Coordinates of C-alpha atoms in Angstrom, one line a residue:
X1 CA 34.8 1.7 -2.9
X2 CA 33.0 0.0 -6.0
X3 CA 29.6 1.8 -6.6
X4 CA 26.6 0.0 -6.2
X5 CA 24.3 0.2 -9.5
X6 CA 20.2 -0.3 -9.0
X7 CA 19.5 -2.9 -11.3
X8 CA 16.2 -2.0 -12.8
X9 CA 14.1 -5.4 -14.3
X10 CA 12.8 -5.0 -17.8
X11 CA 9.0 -3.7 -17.8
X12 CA 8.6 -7.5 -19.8
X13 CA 9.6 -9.0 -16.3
X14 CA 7.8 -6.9 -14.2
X15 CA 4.4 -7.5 -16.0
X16 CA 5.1 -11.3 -15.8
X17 CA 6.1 -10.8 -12.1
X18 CA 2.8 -8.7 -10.9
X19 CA 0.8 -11.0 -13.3
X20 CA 2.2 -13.7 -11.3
X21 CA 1.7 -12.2 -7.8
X22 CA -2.0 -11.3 -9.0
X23 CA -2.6 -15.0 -9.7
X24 CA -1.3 -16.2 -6.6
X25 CA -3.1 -13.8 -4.2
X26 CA -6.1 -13.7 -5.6
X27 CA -6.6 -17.6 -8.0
X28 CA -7.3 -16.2 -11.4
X29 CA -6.0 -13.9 -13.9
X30 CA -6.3 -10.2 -13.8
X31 CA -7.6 -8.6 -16.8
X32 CA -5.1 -5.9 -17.1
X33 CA -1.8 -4.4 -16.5
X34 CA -1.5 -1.0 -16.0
X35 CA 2.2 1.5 -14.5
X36 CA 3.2 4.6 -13.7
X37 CA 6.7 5.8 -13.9
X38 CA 8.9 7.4 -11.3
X39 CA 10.5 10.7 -11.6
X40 CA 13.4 13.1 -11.2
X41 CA 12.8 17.0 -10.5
X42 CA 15.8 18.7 -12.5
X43 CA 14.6 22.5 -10.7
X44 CA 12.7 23.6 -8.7
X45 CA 11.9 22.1 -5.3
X46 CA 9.5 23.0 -3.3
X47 CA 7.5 25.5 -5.3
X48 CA 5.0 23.6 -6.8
X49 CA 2.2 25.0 -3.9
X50 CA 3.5 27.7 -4.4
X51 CA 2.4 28.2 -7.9
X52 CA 6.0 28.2 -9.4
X53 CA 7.3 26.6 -12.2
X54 CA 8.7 23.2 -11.4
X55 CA 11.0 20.9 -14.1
X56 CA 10.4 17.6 -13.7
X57 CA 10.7 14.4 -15.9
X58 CA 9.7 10.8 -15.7
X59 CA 11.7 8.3 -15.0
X60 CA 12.1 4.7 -16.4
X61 CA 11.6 2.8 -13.0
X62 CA 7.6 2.3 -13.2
X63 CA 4.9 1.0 -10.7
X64 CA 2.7 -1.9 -12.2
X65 CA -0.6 -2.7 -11.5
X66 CA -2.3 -6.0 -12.6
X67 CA -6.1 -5.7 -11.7
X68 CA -9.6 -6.9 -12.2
X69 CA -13.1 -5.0 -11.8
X70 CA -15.2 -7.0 -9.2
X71 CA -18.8 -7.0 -9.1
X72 CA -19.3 -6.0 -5.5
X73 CA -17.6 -2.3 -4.1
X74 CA -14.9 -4.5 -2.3
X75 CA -10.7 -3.5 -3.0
X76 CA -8.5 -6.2 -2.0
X77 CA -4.8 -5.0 -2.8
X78 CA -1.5 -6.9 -2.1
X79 CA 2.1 -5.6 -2.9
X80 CA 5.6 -7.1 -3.8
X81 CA 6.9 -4.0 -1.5
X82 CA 5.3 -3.2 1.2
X83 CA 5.3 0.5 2.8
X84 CA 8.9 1.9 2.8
X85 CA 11.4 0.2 5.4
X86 CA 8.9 -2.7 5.7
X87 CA 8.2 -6.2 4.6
X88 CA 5.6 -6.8 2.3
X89 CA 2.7 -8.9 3.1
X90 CA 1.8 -12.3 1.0
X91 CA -2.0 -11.9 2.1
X92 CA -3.8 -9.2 0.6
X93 CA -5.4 -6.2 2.4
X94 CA -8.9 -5.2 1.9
X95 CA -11.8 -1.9 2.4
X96 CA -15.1 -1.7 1.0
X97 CA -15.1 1.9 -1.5
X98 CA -17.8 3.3 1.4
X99 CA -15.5 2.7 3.9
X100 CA -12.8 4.8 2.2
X101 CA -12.4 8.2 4.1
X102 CA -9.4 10.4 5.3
X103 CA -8.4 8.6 8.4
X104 CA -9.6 5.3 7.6
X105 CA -6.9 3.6 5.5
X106 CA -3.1 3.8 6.8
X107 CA -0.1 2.9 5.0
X108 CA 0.2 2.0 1.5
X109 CA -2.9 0.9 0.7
X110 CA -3.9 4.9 2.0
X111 CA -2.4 5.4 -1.8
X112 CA -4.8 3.0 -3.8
X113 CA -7.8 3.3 -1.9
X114 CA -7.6 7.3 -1.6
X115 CA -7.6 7.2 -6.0
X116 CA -11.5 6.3 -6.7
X117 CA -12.5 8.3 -3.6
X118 CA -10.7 11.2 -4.8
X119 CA -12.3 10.4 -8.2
X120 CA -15.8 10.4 -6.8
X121 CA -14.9 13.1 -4.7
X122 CA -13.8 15.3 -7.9
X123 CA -17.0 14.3 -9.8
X124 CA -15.1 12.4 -12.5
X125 CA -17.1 9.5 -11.8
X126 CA -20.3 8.4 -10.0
X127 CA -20.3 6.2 -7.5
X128 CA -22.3 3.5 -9.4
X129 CA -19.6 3.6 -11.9
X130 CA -16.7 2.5 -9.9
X131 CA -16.4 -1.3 -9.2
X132 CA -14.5 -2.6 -6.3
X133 CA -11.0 -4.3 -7.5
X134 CA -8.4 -6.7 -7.0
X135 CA -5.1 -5.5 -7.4
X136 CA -1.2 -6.7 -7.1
X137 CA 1.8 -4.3 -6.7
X138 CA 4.8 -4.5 -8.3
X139 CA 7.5 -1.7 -8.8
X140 CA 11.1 -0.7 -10.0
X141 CA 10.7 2.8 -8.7
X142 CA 12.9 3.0 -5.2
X143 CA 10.9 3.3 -2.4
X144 CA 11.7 5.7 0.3
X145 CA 14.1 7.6 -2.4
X146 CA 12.2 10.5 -3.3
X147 CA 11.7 9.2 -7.0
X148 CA 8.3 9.5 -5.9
X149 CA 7.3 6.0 -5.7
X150 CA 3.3 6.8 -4.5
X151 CA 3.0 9.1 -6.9
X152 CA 3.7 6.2 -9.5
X153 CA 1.5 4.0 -7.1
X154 CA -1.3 6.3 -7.4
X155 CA -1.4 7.2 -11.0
X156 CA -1.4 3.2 -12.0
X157 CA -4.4 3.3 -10.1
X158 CA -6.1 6.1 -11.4
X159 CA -5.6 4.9 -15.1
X160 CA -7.6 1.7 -13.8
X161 CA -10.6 2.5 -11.6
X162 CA -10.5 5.4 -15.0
X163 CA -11.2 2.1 -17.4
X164 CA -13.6 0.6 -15.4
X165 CA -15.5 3.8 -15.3
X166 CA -15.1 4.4 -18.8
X167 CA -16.1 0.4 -19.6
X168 CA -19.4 1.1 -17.4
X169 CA -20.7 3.9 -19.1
X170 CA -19.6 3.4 -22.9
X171 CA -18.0 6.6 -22.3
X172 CA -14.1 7.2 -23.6
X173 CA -11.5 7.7 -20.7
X174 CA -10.2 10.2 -19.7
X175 CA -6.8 8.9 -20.0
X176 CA -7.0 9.6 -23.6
X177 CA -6.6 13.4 -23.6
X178 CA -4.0 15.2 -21.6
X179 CA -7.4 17.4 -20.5
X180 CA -8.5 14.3 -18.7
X181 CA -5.1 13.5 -17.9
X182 CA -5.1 16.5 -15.7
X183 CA -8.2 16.3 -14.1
X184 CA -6.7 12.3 -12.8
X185 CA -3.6 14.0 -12.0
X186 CA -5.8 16.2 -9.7
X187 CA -7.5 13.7 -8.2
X188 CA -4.8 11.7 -7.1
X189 CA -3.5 15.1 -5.5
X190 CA -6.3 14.5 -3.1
X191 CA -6.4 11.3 -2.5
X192 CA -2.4 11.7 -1.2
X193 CA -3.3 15.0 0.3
X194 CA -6.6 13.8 2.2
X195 CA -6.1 10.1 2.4
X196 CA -2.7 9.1 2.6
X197 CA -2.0 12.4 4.5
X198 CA 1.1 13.7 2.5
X199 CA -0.1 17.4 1.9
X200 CA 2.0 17.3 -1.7
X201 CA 1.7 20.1 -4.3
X202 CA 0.7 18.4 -7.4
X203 CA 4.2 18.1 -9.5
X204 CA 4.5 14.2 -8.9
X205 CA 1.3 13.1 -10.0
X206 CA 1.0 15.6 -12.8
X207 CA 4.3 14.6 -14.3
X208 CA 3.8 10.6 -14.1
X209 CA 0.5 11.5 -16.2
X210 CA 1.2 14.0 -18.2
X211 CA 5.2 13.4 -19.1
X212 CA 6.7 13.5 -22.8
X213 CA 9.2 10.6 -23.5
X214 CA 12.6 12.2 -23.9
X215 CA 11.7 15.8 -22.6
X216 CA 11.6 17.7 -19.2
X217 CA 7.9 19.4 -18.8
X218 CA 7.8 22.5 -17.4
X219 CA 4.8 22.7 -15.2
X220 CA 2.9 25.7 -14.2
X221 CA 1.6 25.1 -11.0
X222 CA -1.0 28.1 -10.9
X223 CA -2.7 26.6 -13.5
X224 CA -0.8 23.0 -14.8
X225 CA -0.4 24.2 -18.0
X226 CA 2.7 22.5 -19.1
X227 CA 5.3 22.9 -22.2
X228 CA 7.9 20.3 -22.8
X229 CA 11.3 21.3 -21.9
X230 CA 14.0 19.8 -24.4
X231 CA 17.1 19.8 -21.7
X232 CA 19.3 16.8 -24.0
X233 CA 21.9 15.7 -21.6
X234 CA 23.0 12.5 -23.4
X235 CA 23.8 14.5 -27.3
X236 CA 26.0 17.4 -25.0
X237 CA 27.9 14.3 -23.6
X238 CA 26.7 14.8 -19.9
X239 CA 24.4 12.2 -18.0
X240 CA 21.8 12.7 -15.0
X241 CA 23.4 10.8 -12.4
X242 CA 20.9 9.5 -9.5
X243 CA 22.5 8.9 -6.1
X244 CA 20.1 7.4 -3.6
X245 CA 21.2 8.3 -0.3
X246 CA 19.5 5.5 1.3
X247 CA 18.2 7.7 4.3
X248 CA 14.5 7.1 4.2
X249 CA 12.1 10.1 3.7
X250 CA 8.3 10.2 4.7
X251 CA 6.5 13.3 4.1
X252 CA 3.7 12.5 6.1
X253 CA 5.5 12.8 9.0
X254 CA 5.0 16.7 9.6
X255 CA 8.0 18.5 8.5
X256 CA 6.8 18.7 4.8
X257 CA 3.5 19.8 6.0
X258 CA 5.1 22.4 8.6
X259 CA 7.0 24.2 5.5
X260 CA 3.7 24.6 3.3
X261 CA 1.6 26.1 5.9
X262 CA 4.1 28.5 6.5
X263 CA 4.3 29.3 2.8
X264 CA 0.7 29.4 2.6
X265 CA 0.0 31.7 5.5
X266 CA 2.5 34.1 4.4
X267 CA 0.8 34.1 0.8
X268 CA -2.4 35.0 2.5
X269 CA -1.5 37.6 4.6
X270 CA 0.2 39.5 1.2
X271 CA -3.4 39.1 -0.3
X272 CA -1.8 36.6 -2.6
X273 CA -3.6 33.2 -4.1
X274 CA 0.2 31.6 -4.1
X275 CA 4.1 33.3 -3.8
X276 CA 4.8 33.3 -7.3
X277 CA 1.8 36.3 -7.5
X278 CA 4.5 38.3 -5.6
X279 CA 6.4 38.8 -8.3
X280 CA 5.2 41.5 -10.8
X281 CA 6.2 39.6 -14.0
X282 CA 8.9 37.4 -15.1
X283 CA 10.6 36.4 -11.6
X284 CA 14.0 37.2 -11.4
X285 CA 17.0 36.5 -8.6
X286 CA 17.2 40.2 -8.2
X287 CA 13.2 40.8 -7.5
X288 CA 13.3 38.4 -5.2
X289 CA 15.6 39.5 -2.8
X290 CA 13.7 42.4 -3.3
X291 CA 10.6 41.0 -2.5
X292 CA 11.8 39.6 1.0
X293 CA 13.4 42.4 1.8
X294 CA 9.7 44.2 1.2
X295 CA 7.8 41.6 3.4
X296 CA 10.3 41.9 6.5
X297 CA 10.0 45.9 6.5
X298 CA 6.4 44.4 6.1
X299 CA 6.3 42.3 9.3
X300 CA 8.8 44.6 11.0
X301 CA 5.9 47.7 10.9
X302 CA 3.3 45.1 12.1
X303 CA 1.6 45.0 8.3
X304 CA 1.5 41.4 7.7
X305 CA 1.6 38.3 10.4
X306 CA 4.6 35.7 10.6
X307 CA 3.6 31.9 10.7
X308 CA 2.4 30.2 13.7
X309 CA 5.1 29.9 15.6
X310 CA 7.4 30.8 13.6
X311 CA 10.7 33.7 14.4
X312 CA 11.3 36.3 11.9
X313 CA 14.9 34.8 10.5
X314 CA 13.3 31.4 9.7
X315 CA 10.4 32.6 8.1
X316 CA 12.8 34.8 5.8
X317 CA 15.2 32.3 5.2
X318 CA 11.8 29.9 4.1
X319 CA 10.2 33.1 1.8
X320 CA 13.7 33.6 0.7
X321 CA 14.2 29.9 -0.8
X322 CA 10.6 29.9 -2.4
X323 CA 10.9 33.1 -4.1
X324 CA 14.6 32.5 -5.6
X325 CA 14.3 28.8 -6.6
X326 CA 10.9 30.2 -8.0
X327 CA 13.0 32.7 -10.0
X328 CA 15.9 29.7 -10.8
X329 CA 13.8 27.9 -12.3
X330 CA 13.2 31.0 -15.0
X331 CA 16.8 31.5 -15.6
X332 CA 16.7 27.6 -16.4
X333 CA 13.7 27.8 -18.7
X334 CA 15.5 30.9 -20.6
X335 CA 18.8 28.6 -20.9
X336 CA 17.1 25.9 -22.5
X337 CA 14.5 28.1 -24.6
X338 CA 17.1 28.3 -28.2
X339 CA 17.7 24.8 -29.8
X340 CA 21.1 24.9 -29.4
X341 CA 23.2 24.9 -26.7
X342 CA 27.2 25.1 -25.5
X343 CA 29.3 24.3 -22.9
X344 CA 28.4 27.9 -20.9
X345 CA 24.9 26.4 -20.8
X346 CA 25.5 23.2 -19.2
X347 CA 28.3 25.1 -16.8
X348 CA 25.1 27.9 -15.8
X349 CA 22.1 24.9 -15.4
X350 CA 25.4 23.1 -13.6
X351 CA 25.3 26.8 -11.1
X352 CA 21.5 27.0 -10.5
X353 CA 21.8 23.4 -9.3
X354 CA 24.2 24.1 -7.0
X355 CA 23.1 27.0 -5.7
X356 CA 18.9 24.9 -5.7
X357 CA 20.3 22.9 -3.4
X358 CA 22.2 25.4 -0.9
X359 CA 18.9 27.1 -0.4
X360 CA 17.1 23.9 0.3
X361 CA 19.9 23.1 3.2
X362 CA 20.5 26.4 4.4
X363 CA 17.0 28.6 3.8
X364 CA 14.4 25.5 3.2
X365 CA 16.6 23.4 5.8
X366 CA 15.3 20.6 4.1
X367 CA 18.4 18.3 3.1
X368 CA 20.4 16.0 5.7
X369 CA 23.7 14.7 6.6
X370 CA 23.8 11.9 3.7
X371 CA 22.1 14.5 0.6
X372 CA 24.9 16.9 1.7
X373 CA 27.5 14.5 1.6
X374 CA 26.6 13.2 -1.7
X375 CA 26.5 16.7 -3.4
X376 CA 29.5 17.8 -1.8
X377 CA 31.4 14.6 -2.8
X378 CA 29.9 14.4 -6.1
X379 CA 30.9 18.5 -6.6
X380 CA 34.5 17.2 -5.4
X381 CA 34.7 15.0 -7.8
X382 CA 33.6 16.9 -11.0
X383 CA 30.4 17.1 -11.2
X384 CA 29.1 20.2 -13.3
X385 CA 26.5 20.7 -10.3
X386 CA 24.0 18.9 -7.4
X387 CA 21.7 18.8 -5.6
X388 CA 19.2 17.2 -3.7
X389 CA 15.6 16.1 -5.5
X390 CA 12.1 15.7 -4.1
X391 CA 10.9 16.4 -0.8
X392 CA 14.3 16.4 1.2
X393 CA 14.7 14.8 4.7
X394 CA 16.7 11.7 2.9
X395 CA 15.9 10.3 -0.5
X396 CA 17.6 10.8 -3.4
X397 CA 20.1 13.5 -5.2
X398 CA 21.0 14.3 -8.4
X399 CA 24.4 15.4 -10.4
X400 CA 25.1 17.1 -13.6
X401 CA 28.0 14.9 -14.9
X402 CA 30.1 14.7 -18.0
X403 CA 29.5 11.2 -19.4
X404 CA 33.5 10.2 -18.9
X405 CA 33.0 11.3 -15.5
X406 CA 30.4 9.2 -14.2
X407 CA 32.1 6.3 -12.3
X408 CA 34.4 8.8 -10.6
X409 CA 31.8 10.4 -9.3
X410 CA 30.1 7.0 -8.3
X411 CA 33.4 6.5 -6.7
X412 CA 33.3 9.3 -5.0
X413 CA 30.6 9.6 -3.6
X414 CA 30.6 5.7 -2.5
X415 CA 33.6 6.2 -0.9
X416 CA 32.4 9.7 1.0
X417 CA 29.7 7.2 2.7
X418 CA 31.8 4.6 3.7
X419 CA 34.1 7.1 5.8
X420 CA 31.2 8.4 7.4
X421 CA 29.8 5.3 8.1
X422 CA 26.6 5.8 6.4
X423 CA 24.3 2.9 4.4
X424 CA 25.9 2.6 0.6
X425 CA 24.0 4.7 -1.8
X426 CA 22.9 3.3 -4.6
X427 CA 23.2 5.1 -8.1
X428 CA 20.9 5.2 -11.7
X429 CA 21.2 7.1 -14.6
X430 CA 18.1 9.3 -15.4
X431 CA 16.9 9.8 -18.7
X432 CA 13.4 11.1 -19.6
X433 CA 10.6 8.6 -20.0
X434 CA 7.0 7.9 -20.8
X435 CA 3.7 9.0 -19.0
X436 CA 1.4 6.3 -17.1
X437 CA -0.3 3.7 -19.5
X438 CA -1.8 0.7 -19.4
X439 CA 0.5 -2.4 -20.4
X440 CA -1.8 -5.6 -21.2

């Protein structure tokens, strides 16, 4: 079957297009144009709230926001898109900044109006220093794909209501420092975790903020330090291919939030601020399996607590796939920390992906019918490694592929999906992009 290639509109088009949809919703012309880019996690899923290190990039595909400050506390907001597996709507939605409280937005406006409460909330800003706003959406990032599309969403915004602020008080924003940088990245945490109801750990917005063009950026999620991570896929003649599954994922529907808890109550009753302060140093595979076997003879002599409702062999499995992919993500970061590389380097990151993504489905039970297809066919067919990116339950996966190798694999994987009757994925090659920024 012939692959199906995501065509992705040049970021020249897309600024015409929301500029356009701005002017139509709202009569005038907005005053600015501001995005936010997608992005891939290489390593290290579901770890970031748990303090480990996490490898993500930034993607291309970017969210754009045109926008104007009004002079009342009003937000009117209309998108191209719509909330995932929806239509959009032509006539824009609105809620006054007072109004703006978890439980009181739904949707995807949940994901603009939770940014300047968040702010506020955060004391970045006042509240007489944010202006109300109209806004049009526009985006190339998939929705629904786990490319983190609100992430992008939310970061536009905060790079807005952040020059208004700065406008109002003469003050510089704090988009011009990566400390500032941060602090937005952390407030748009809260407004997904609190708002939008999506109780994320901080990797998606920090990396559409704070990304390097061209590198991976290590992120250390007890603190977000970062370092960039140069992982050069296109000069050792291998690509990132993308395979969108096309099974919709929607981690406010409980099952992301169930896994968390469970991580966090099991850090607390060690004593522990997050899992990766279980590990005495520099995690490794073998400490790990260590470390879980320590915490059953733990619960098994009535020292610690499991979970709410949860049985002892899920809760290991879970605290098994935290602490290893915590301790993957190490051996990665030692792979890539010489300048050069060879082919047993791309063969070992090819391993940890493989093996990333068979403690997501079998410890994390996180992935689905369609992500296990696609790394299995993709596998089949050459790829170095796979596995399955961002949150799991559907979205997207990725594959470690030598460059001649690519529309095989497409192929492949293509065809996998039409034998088992599933929607046709859709594929994009991944290369590391730019941070947020604002566009006109």
């Amino acid at each position: 079957m012939t692959p199906v290639w995501k065509k992705t509109p040049k970021p020249t088009e897309l600024i015409d297009r929301v500029t356009q949809a701005f002017r139509l919703a709202f009569g005038y012309e907005p005053t600015a144009v501001y995005s936010a880019p997608g992005r891939v996690n290489l390593l290290g899923e579901h770890i970031d709230y748990s303090g480990g290190t996490v490898l993500p990039f930034a993607l291309p595909q970017r969210t754009y926001l045109a926008v104007t400050p009004r002079q009342d506390r009003l937000l009117r907001a209309v998108t191209a898109q719509g909330d995932a597996g929806a239509s959009a709507s032509s006539s824009p939605r609105e809620i006054e900044l007072g109004a703006i409280a978890p439980g009181a937005v739904e949707g995807w406006l949940a994901y603009v109006a939770g940014v300047p409460w968040a702010m506020a909330q955060e004391g970045l800003v006042s509240r007489d220093e944010l202006p109300g706003a109209d806004i049009a959406i526009d985006s190339s990032v998939p929705l629904g794909a786990g490319l983190s599309s609100s992430a992008a969403l939310e970061c536009s915004t905060a790079l807005a209501f952040d020059a208004f602020a700065a406008a109002n008080t003469g003050r510089e924003p704090l988009s011009a420092s990566d400390t500032g940088r941060t602090q937005l990245a952390i407030a748009c945490i809260r407004a997904e975790n609190e708002i939008a109801g999506a109780n994320t750990g901080g990797m998606d917005q920090s990396i559409s903020l704070r990304a390097h063009q061209g590198s991976v950026l290590a992120i250390d999620c007890r603190d977000f330090s970062t370092r960039p991570l140069t992982v050069d896929v296109d000069r050792a003649g291998f690509a990132l291919l993308v395979m969108d599954t096309r099974a919709h994922h929607n981690l406010s529907d409980g099952q992301y939030a169930k896994r968390r808890a469970a991580c966090d109550f099991t850090a607390d009753t060690l004593g522990l601020t997050t899992l990766r302060d279980y590990f005495e140093s520099t995690p490794t595979l073998a400490e790990a399996h260590q470390l879980v076997a320590r915490w059953e003879e733990q619960v098994t002599a009535g020292m610690v607590d499991l979970p709410p409702q949860t049985d002892l062999p899920t809760a290991r499995a879970a605290l098994r796939h935290a602490l290893t992919e915590i301790a993957r993500v190490e051996e990665c970061l030692a792979l890539f920390s010489t300048a050069e590389t060879t082919e047993q380097t791309w063969a070992q990151l090819g391993d940890l992906l493989n093996a990333s993504h068979d403690s997501l489905r079998d410890d994390y039970r996180v992935s689905c019918d369609e992500l296990d297809l696609a790394v299995n066919a993709a596998r089949a067919a050459g790829a170095l490694g796979a596995r399955m990116t961002g949150g799991g339950f559907g979205g997207s996966a990725i594959a470690l592929v030598s460059q001649e190798l690519v529309p095989t694999v497409a192929e492949a994987v293509a065809s996998a999906y039409e034998r088992a009757g599933f929607n046709h994925p859709e594929f994009l090659l991944a290369s590391p992009a730019a941070s947020a920024a604002q566009d006109r």
